[in-house]
Tab-separated table of C-alpha atoms in Angstrom:
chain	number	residue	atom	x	y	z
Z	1	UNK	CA	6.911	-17.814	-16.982
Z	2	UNK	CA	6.823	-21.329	-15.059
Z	3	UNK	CA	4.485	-21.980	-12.176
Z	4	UNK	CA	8.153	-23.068	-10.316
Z	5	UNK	CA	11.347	-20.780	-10.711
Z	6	UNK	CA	14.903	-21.772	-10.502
Z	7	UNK	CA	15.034	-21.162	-6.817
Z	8	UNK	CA	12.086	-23.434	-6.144
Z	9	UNK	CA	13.164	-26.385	-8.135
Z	10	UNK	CA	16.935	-26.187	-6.912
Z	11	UNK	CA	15.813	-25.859	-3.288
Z	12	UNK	CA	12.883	-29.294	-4.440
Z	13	UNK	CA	15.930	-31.656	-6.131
Z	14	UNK	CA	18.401	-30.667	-3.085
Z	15	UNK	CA	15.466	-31.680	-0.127
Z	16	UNK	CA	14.513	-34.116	-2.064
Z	17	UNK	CA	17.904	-35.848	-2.525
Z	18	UNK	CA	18.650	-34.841	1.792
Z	19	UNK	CA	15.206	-36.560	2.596
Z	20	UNK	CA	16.932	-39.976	0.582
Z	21	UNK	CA	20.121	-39.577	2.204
Z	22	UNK	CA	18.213	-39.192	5.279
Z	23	UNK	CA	16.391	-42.355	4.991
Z	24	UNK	CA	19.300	-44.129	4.462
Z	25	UNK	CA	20.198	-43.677	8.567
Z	26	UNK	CA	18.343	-45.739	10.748
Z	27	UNK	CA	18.138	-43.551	13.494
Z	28	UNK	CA	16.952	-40.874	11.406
Z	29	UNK	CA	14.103	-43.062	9.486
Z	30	UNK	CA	12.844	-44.048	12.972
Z	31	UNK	CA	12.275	-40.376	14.018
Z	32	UNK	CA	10.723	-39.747	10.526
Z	33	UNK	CA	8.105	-42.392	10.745
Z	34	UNK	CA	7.888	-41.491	14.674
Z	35	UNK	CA	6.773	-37.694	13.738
Z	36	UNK	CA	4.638	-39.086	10.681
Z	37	UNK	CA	2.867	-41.271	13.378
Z	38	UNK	CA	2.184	-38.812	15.710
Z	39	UNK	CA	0.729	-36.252	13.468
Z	40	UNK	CA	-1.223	-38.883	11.745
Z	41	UNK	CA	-2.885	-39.150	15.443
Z	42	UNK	CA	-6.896	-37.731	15.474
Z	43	UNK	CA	-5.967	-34.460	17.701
Z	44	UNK	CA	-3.364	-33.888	15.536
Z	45	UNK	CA	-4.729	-34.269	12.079
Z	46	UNK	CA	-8.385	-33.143	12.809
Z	47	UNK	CA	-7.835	-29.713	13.753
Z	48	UNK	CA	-4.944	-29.384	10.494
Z	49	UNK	CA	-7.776	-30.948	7.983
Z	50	UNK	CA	-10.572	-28.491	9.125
Z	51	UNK	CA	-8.043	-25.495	8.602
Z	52	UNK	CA	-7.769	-27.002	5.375
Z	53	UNK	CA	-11.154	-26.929	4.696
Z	54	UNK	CA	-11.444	-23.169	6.497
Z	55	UNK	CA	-9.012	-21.975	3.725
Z	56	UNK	CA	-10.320	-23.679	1.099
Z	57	UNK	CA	-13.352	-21.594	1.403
Z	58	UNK	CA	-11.838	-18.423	1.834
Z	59	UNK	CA	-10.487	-19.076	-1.143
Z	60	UNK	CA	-13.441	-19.689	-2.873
Z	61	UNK	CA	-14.814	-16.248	-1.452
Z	62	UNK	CA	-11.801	-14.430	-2.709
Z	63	UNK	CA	-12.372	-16.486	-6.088
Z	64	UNK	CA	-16.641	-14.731	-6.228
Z	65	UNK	CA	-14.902	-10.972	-5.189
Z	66	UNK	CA	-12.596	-11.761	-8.473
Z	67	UNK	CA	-9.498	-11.478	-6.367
Z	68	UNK	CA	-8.546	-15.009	-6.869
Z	69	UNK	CA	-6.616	-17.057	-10.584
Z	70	UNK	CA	-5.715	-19.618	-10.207
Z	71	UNK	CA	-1.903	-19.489	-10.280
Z	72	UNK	CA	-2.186	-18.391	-6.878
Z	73	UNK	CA	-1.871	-21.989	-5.996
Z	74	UNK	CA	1.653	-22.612	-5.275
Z	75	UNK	CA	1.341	-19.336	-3.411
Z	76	UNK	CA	-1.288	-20.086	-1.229
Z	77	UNK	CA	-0.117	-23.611	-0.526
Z	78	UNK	CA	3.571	-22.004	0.339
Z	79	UNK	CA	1.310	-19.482	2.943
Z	80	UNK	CA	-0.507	-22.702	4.404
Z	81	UNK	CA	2.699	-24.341	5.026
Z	82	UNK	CA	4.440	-20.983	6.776
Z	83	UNK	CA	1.968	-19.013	8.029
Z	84	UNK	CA	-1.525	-21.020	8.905
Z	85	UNK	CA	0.405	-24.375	9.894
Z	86	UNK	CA	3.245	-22.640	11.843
Z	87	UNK	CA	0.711	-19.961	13.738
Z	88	UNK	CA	-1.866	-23.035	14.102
Z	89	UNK	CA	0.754	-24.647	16.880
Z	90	UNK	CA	1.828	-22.042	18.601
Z	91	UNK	CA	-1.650	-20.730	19.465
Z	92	UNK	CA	-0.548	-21.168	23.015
Z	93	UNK	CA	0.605	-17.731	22.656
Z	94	UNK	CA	-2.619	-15.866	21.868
Z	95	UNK	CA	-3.659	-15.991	25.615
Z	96	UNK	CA	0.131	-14.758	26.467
Z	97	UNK	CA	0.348	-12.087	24.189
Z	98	UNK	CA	-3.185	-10.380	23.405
Z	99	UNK	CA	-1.664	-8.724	20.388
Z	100	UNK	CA	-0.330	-12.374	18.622
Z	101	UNK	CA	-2.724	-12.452	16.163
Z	102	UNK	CA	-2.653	-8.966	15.438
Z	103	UNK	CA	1.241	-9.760	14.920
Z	104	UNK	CA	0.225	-12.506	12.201
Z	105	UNK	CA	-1.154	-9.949	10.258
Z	106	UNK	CA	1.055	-6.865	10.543
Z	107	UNK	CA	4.232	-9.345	9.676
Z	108	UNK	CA	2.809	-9.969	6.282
Z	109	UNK	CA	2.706	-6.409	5.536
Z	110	UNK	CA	6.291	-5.343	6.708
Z	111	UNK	CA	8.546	-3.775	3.883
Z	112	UNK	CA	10.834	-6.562	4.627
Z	113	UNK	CA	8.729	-9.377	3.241
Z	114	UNK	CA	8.063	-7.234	0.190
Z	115	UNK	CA	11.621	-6.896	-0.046
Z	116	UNK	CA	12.341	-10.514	-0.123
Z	117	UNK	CA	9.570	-10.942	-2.718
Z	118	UNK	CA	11.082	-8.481	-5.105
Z	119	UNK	CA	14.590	-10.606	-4.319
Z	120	UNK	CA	13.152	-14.016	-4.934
Z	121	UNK	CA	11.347	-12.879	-8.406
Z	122	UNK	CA	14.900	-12.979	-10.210
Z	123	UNK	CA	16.619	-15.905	-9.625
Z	124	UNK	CA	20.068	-17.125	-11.699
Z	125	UNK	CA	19.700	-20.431	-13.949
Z	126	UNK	CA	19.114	-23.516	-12.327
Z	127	UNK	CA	23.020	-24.605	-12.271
Z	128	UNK	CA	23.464	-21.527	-10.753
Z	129	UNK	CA	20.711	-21.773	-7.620
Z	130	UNK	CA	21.698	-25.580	-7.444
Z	131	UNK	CA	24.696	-24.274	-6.223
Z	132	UNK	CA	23.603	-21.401	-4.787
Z	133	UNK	CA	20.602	-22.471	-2.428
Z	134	UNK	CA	23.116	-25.102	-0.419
Z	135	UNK	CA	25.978	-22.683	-0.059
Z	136	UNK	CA	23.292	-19.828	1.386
Z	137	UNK	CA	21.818	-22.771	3.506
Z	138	UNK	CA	25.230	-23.862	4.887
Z	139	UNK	CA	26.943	-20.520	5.921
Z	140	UNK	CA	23.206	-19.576	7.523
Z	141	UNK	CA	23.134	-22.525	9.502
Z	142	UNK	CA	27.422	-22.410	10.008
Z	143	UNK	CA	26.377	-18.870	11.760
Z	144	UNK	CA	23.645	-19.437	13.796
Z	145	UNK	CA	26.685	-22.511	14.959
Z	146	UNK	CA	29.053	-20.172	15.304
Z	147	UNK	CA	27.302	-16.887	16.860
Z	148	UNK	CA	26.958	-19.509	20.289
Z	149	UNK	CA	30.384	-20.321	20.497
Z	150	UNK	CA	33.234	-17.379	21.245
Z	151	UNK	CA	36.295	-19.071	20.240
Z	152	UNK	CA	34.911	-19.158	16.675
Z	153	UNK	CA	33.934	-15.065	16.648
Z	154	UNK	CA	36.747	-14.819	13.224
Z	155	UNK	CA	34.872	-18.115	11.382
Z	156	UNK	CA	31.654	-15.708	12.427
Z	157	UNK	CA	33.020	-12.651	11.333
Z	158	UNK	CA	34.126	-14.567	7.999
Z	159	UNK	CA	30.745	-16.096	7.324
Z	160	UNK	CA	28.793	-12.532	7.723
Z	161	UNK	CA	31.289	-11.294	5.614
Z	162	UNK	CA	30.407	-13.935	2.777
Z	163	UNK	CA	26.310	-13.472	3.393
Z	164	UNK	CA	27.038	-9.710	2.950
Z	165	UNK	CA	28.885	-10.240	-0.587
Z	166	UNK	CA	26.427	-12.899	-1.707
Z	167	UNK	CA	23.172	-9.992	-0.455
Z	168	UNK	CA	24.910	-7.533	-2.332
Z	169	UNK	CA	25.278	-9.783	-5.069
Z	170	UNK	CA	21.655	-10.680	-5.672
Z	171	UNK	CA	20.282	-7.270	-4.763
Z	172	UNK	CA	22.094	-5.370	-7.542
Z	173	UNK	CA	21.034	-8.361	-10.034
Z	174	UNK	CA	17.648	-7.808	-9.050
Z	175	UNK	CA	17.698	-4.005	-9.409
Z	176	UNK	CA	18.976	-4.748	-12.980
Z	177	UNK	CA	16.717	-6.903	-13.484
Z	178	UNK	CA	14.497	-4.588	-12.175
Z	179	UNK	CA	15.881	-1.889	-14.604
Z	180	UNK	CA	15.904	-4.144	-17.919
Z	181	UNK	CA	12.367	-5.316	-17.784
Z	182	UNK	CA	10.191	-3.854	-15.315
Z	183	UNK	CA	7.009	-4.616	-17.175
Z	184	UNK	CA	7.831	-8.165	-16.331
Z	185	UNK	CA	7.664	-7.244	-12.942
Z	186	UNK	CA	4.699	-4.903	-12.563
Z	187	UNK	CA	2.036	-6.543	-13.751
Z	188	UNK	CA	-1.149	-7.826	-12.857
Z	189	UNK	CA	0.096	-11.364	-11.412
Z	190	UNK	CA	2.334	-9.824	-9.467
Z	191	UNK	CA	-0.287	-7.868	-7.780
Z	192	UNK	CA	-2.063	-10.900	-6.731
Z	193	UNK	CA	1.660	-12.574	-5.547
Z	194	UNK	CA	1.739	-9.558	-3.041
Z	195	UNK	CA	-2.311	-9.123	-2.251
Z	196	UNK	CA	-3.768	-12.510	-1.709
Z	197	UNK	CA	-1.475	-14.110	1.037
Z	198	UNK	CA	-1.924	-10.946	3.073
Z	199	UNK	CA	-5.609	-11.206	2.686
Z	200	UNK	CA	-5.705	-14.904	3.466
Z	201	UNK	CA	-3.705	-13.991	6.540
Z	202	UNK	CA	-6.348	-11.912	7.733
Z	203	UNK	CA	-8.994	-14.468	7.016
Z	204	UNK	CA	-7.634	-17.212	8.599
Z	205	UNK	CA	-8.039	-15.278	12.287
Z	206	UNK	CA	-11.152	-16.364	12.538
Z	207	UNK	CA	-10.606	-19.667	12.614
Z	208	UNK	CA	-7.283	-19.127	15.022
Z	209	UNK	CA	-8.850	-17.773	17.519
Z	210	UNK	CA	-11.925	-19.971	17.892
Z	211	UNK	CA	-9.147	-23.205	18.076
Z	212	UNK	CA	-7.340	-20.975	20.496
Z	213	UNK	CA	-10.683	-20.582	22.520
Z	214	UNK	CA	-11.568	-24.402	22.183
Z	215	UNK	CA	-7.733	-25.329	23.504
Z	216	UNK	CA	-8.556	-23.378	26.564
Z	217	UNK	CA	-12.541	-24.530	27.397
Z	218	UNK	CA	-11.130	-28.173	26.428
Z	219	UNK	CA	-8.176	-27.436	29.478
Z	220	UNK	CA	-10.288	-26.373	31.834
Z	221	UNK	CA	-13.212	-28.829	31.553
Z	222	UNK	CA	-10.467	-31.456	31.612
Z	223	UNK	CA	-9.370	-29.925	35.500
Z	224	UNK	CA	-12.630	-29.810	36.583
Z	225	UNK	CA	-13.766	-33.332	35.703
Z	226	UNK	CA	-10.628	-34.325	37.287
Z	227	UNK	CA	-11.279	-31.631	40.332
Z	228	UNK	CA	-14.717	-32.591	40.682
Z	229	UNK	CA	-16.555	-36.039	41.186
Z	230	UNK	CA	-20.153	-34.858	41.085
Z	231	UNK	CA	-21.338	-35.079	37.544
Z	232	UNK	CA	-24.114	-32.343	38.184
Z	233	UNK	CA	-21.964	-30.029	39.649
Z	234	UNK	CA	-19.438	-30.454	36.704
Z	235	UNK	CA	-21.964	-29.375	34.044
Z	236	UNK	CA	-22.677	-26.399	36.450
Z	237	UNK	CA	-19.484	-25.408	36.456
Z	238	UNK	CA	-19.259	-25.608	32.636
Z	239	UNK	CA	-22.075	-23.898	32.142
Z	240	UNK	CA	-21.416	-20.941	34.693
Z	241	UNK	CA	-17.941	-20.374	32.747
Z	242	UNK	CA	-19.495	-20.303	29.502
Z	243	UNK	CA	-21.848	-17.335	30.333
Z	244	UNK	CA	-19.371	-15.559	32.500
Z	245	UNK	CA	-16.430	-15.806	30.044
Z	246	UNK	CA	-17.862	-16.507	26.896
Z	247	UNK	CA	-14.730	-15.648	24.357
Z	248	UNK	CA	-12.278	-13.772	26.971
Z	249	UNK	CA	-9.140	-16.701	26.566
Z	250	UNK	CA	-7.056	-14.872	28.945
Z	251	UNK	CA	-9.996	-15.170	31.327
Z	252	UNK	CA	-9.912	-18.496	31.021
Z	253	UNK	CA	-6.188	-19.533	31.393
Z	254	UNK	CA	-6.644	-17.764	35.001
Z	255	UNK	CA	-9.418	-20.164	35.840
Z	256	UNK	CA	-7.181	-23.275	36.007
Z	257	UNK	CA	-5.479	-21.911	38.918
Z	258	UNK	CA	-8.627	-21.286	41.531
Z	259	UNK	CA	-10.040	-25.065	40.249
Z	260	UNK	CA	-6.659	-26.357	40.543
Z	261	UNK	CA	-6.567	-25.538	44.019
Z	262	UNK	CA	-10.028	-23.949	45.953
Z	263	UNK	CA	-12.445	-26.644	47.828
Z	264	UNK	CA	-14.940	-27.344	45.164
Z	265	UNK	CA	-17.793	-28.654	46.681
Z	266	UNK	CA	-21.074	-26.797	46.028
Z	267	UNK	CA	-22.664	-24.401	43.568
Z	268	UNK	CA	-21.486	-21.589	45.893
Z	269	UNK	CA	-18.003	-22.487	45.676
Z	270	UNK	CA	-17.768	-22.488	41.608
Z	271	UNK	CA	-19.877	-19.070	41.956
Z	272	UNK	CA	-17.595	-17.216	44.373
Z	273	UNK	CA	-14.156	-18.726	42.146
Z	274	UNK	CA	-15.966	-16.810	39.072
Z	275	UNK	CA	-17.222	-14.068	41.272
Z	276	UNK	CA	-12.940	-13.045	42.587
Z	277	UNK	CA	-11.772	-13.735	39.274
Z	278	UNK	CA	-13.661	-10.953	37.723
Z	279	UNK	CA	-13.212	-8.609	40.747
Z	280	UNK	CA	-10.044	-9.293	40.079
Z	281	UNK	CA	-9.716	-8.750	36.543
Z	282	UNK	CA	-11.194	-5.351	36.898
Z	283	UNK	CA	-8.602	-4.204	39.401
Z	284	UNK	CA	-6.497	-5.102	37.048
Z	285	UNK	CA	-7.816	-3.416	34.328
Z	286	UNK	CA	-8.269	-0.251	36.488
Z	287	UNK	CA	-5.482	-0.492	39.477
Z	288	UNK	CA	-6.129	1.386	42.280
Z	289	UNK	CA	-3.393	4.104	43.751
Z	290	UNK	CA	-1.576	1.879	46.989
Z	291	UNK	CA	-0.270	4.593	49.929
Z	292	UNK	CA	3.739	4.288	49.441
Z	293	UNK	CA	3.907	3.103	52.933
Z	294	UNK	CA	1.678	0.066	52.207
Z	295	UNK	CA	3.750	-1.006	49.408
Z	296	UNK	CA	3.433	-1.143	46.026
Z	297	UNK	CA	0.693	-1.748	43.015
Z	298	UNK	CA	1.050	-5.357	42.452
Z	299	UNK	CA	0.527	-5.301	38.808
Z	300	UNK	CA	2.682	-2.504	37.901
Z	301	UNK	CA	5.091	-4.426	40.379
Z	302	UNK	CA	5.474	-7.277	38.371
Z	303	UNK	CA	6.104	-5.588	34.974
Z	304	UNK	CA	8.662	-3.579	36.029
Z	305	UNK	CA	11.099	-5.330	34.497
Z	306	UNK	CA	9.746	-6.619	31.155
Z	307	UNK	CA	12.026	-4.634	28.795
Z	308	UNK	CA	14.905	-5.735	30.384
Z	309	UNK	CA	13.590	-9.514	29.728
Z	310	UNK	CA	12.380	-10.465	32.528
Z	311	UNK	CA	8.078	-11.461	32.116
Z	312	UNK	CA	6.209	-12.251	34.842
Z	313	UNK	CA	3.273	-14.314	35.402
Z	314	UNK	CA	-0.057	-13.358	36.998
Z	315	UNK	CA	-0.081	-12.078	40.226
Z	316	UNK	CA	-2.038	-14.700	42.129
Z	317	UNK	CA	-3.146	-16.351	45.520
Z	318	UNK	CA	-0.600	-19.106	46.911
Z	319	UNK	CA	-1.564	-19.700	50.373
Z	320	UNK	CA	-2.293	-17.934	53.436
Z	321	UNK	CA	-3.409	-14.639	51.926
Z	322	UNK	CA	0.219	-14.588	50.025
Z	323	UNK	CA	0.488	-13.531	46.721
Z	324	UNK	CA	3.093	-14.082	44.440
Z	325	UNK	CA	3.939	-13.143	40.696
Z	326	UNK	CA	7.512	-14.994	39.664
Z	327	UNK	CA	9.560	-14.184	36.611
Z	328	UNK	CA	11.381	-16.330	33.804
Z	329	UNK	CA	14.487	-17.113	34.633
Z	330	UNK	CA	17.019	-14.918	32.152
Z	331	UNK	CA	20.587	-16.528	31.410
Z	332	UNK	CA	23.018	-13.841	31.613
Z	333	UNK	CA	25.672	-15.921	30.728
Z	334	UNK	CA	26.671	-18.734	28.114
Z	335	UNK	CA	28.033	-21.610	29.944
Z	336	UNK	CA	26.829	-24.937	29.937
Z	337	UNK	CA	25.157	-23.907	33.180
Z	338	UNK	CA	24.614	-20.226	32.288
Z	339	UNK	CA	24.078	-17.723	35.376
Z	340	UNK	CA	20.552	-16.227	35.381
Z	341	UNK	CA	18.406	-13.604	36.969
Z	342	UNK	CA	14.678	-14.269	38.914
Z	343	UNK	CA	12.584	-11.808	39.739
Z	344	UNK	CA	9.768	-12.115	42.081
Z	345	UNK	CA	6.678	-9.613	43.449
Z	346	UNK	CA	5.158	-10.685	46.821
Z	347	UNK	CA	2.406	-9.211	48.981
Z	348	UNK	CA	-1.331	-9.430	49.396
Z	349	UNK	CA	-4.655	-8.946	47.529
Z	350	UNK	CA	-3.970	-5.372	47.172
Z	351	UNK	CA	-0.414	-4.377	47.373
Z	352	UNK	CA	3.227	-5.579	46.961
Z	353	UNK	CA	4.628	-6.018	50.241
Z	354	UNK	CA	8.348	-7.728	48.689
Z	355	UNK	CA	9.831	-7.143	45.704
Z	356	UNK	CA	13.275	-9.999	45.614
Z	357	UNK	CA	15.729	-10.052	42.461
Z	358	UNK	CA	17.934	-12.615	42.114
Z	359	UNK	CA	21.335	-13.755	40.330
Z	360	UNK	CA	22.170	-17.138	40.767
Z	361	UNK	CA	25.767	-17.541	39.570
Z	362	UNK	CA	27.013	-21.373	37.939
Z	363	UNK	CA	29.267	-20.165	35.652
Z	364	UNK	CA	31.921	-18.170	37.475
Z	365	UNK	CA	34.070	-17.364	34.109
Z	366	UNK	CA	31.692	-15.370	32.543
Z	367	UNK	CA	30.835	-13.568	37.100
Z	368	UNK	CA	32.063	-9.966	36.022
Z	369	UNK	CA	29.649	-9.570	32.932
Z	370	UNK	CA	26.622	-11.298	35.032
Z	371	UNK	CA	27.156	-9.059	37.649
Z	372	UNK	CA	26.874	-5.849	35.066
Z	373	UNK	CA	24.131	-7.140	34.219
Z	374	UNK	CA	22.741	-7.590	37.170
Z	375	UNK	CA	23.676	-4.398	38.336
Z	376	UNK	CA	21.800	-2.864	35.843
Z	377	UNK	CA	18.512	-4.323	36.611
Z	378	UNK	CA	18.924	-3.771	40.082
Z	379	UNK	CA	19.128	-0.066	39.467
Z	380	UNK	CA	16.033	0.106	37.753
Z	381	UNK	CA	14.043	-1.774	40.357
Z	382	UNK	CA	15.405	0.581	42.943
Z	383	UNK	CA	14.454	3.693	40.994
Z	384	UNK	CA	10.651	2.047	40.924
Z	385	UNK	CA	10.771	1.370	44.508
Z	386	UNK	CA	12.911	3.331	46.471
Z	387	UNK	CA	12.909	6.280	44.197
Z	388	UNK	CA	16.790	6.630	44.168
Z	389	UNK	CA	19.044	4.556	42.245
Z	390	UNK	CA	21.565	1.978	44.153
Z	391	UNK	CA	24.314	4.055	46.411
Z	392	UNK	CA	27.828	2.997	46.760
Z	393	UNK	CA	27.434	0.838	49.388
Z	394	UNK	CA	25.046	-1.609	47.498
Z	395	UNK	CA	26.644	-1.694	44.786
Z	396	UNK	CA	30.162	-2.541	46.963
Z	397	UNK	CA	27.398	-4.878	48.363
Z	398	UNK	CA	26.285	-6.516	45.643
Z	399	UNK	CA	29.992	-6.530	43.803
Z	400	UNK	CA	31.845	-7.788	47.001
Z	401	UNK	CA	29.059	-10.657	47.760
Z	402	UNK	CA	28.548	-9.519	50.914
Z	403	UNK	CA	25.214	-9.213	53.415
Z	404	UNK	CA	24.108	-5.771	53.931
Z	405	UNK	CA	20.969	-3.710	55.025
Z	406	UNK	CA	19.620	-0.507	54.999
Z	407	UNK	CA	16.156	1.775	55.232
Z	408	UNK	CA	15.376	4.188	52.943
Z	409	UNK	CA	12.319	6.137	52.450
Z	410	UNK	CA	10.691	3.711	54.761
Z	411	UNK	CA	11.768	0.350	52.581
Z	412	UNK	CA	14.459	-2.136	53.974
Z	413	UNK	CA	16.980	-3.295	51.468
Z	414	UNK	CA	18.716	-5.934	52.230
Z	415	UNK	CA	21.370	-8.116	49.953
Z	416	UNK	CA	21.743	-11.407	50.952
Z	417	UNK	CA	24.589	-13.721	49.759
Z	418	UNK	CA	24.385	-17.808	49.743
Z	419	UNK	CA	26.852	-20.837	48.532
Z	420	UNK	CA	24.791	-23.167	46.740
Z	421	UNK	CA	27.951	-25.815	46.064
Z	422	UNK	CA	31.360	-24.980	46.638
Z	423	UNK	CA	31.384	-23.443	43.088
Z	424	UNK	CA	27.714	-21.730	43.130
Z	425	UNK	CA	25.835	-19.275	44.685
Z	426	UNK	CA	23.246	-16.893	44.680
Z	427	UNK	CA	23.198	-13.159	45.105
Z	428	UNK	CA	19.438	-11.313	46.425
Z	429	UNK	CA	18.538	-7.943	46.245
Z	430	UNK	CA	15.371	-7.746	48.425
Z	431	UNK	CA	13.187	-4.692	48.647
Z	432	UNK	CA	10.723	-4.743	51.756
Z	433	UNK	CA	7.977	-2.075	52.929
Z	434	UNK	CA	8.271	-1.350	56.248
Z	435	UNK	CA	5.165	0.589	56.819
């Protein structure tokens, strides 16, 4: 068997002649050697070449626990180019999501991606993947054209009706393939195929995470030299991070707030900004039960809402003892100004005094489906807070875009209506303790 198979070479000679064709457009060439440039750049490139290096020896200790031949080669530079590369710029997302590297790992081992091994070990001759591989390529990217656009749901319907026949197609030619010769299949290289990119996925976390920490220390030193003017004070601040947070990332992405905005002036100062940021991280982890007519927990406040898509940041100090946590903003809509939803939690240090959601409206064709949406969020922050779901007047409230109040269980609602432009507005649902 070749080290490339038909797949591989079609899909080679078909980028290689687009990347030609490419070149031939001006515009396009300038963008080329525009990206080339830019990742040619020291920041760039260093931290790319020492992942390089990073794999390169895991290799070599997969190679001394014999679970390394060499034909592994194309595979492993494939899993550098779609796995380390791609997961080496969006580490942004490790101090967001605490489980993202965890994620790098457990994707590798879904049944899917065995699935699409199995799929991709069979391939027709190479006049059959050349064309093949640009007719898959065009309806995929034809649907993900055509799935944003409504007046082109039949051409949609159409295209997922040609990806089925074509999956169907190359699943039963790979179960007879399967059938005919599965010696060819099960074998020891195959083993290794399946085995060694997984491992190398798990290897490489190492090296992720330390980056990921770097990014962040590199961030926050950069603030504080900027924050503060006193060079000894600077490398006291450094140095009083580094002990207190050592490898906690998520630590440190809350740090560039307080330095951001506190008085830094003395020893004391950088000492107390480390000092509330703990406290406050171990309220967090531990939240303490608020007396439902002081409000609500701020942190289970602000999370109230993440399965229907809308994430909040951390809750944190504004000004004058006011806390906030503020959502995403989630389009509800598909215009070219699409209506969305805001969330936001405010209160104190210890409780959730206001709890405001929001639909902004732009894109009054699509105002009935915004509004069920809306609607439905709106009924689950009630539930949390007012322990009921929305009564008929609120919802006549919130349908009719009209202001009205009322108490219950000792919180005010209140839904507020405001014209933006003569074709925009905003409708608020806001949820106040009274106690």
């Amino acid at each position: 068997m070749s080290i490339f198979n038909n797949r591989e070479i079609a899909t080679f000679i078909w980028g290689l002649l687009f990347f030609f064709y490419a070149l031939t457009k001006p515009e396009i060439r300038n963008s080329v050697f525009k990206v080339i440039s830019a990742f040619l750049k020291l920041k760039i490139l260093l931290p790319v070449v020492l992942m390089l290096v990073y794999v390169c020896t895991c290799i070599y200790i997969l190679n001394i626990l014999s679970l390394w031949e060499n034909h592994q080669i194309k595979n492993a530079i494939y899993w550098f180019i779609s796995v380390a590369f791609v997961s080496l710029f969006q580490l942004n997302k490790v101090s967001d999501n605490p489980y993202y590297l965890k994620q790098i790992v457990t994707d590798n081992f879904k049944i899917i991606v065995l699935i699409q091994f199995v799929i991709t070990f069979y391939t027709f001759n190479l006049i059959g993947e050349l064309f093949f591989v640009p007719l898959i390529t065009f309806l995929v990217i034809s649907q993900v054209i055509t799935q944003s656009d409504k007046e082109l749901q039949i051409v949609e319907k159409l295209i997922n009706w040609l990806l089925t026949i074509f999956s169907v197609i190359i699943i039963v030619y790979t179960i007879e393939k399967l059938l005919k010769s599965f010696g060819e299949f099960a074998n020891k290289k195959t083993l290794y195929d399946i085995v060694v990119p997984s491992l190398l996925s798990i290897m490489i976390l190492p090296y992720l995470f330390l980056f990921a920490l770097y990014s962040e220390y590199e961030q926050i030193f950069v603030r504080i030299r900027m924050k503060i003017k006193d060079i000894k004070l600077v490398k006291y601040a450094k140095f009083k991070i580094l002990i207190s947070f050592g490898f906690n990332i998520r630590a440190l992405k809350r740090l560039s707030w307080p330095f951001f905005t506190e008085n830094i002036n003395k020893k004391n100062d950088i000492d107390l900004v480390i000092k509330e940021l703990k406290k406050r991280l171990e309220i967090e982890k531990k939240p303490p039960e608020i007396d439902p007519s002081e409000g609500w927990c701020p942190f289970k406040s602000k999370n109230v809402l993440l399965d229907e898509g809308l994430k909040t940041g951390y809750y944190y100090l504004a000004s004058n003892n006011e806390w906030y946590a503020n959502s995403n903003m989630l389009d509800v809509s598909e215009g070219i100004i699409p209506n969305n939803i805001f969330y936001s939690v405010c209160g104190n240090a210890f409780a959730a005094k206001k709890l405001e959601l929001m639909l902004t409206v732009f894109d009054l064709e699509n105002l009935k489906g915004s509004l069920i949406r809306f609607l439905k969020i709106a009924n689950k922050l009630c539930q949390f807070a007012i322990g009921c779901e929305l009564n008929e007047k609120m919802i006549d409230a919130l349908k009719s875009e009209y202001d009205y109040q009322q108490i219950i269980n000792g919180k005010q609602i209140e839904i507020k209506e405001r014209m933006l432009t003569e074709n925009a507005f905003e409708i608020k649902l806001e949820i106040q303790s009274i106690g």
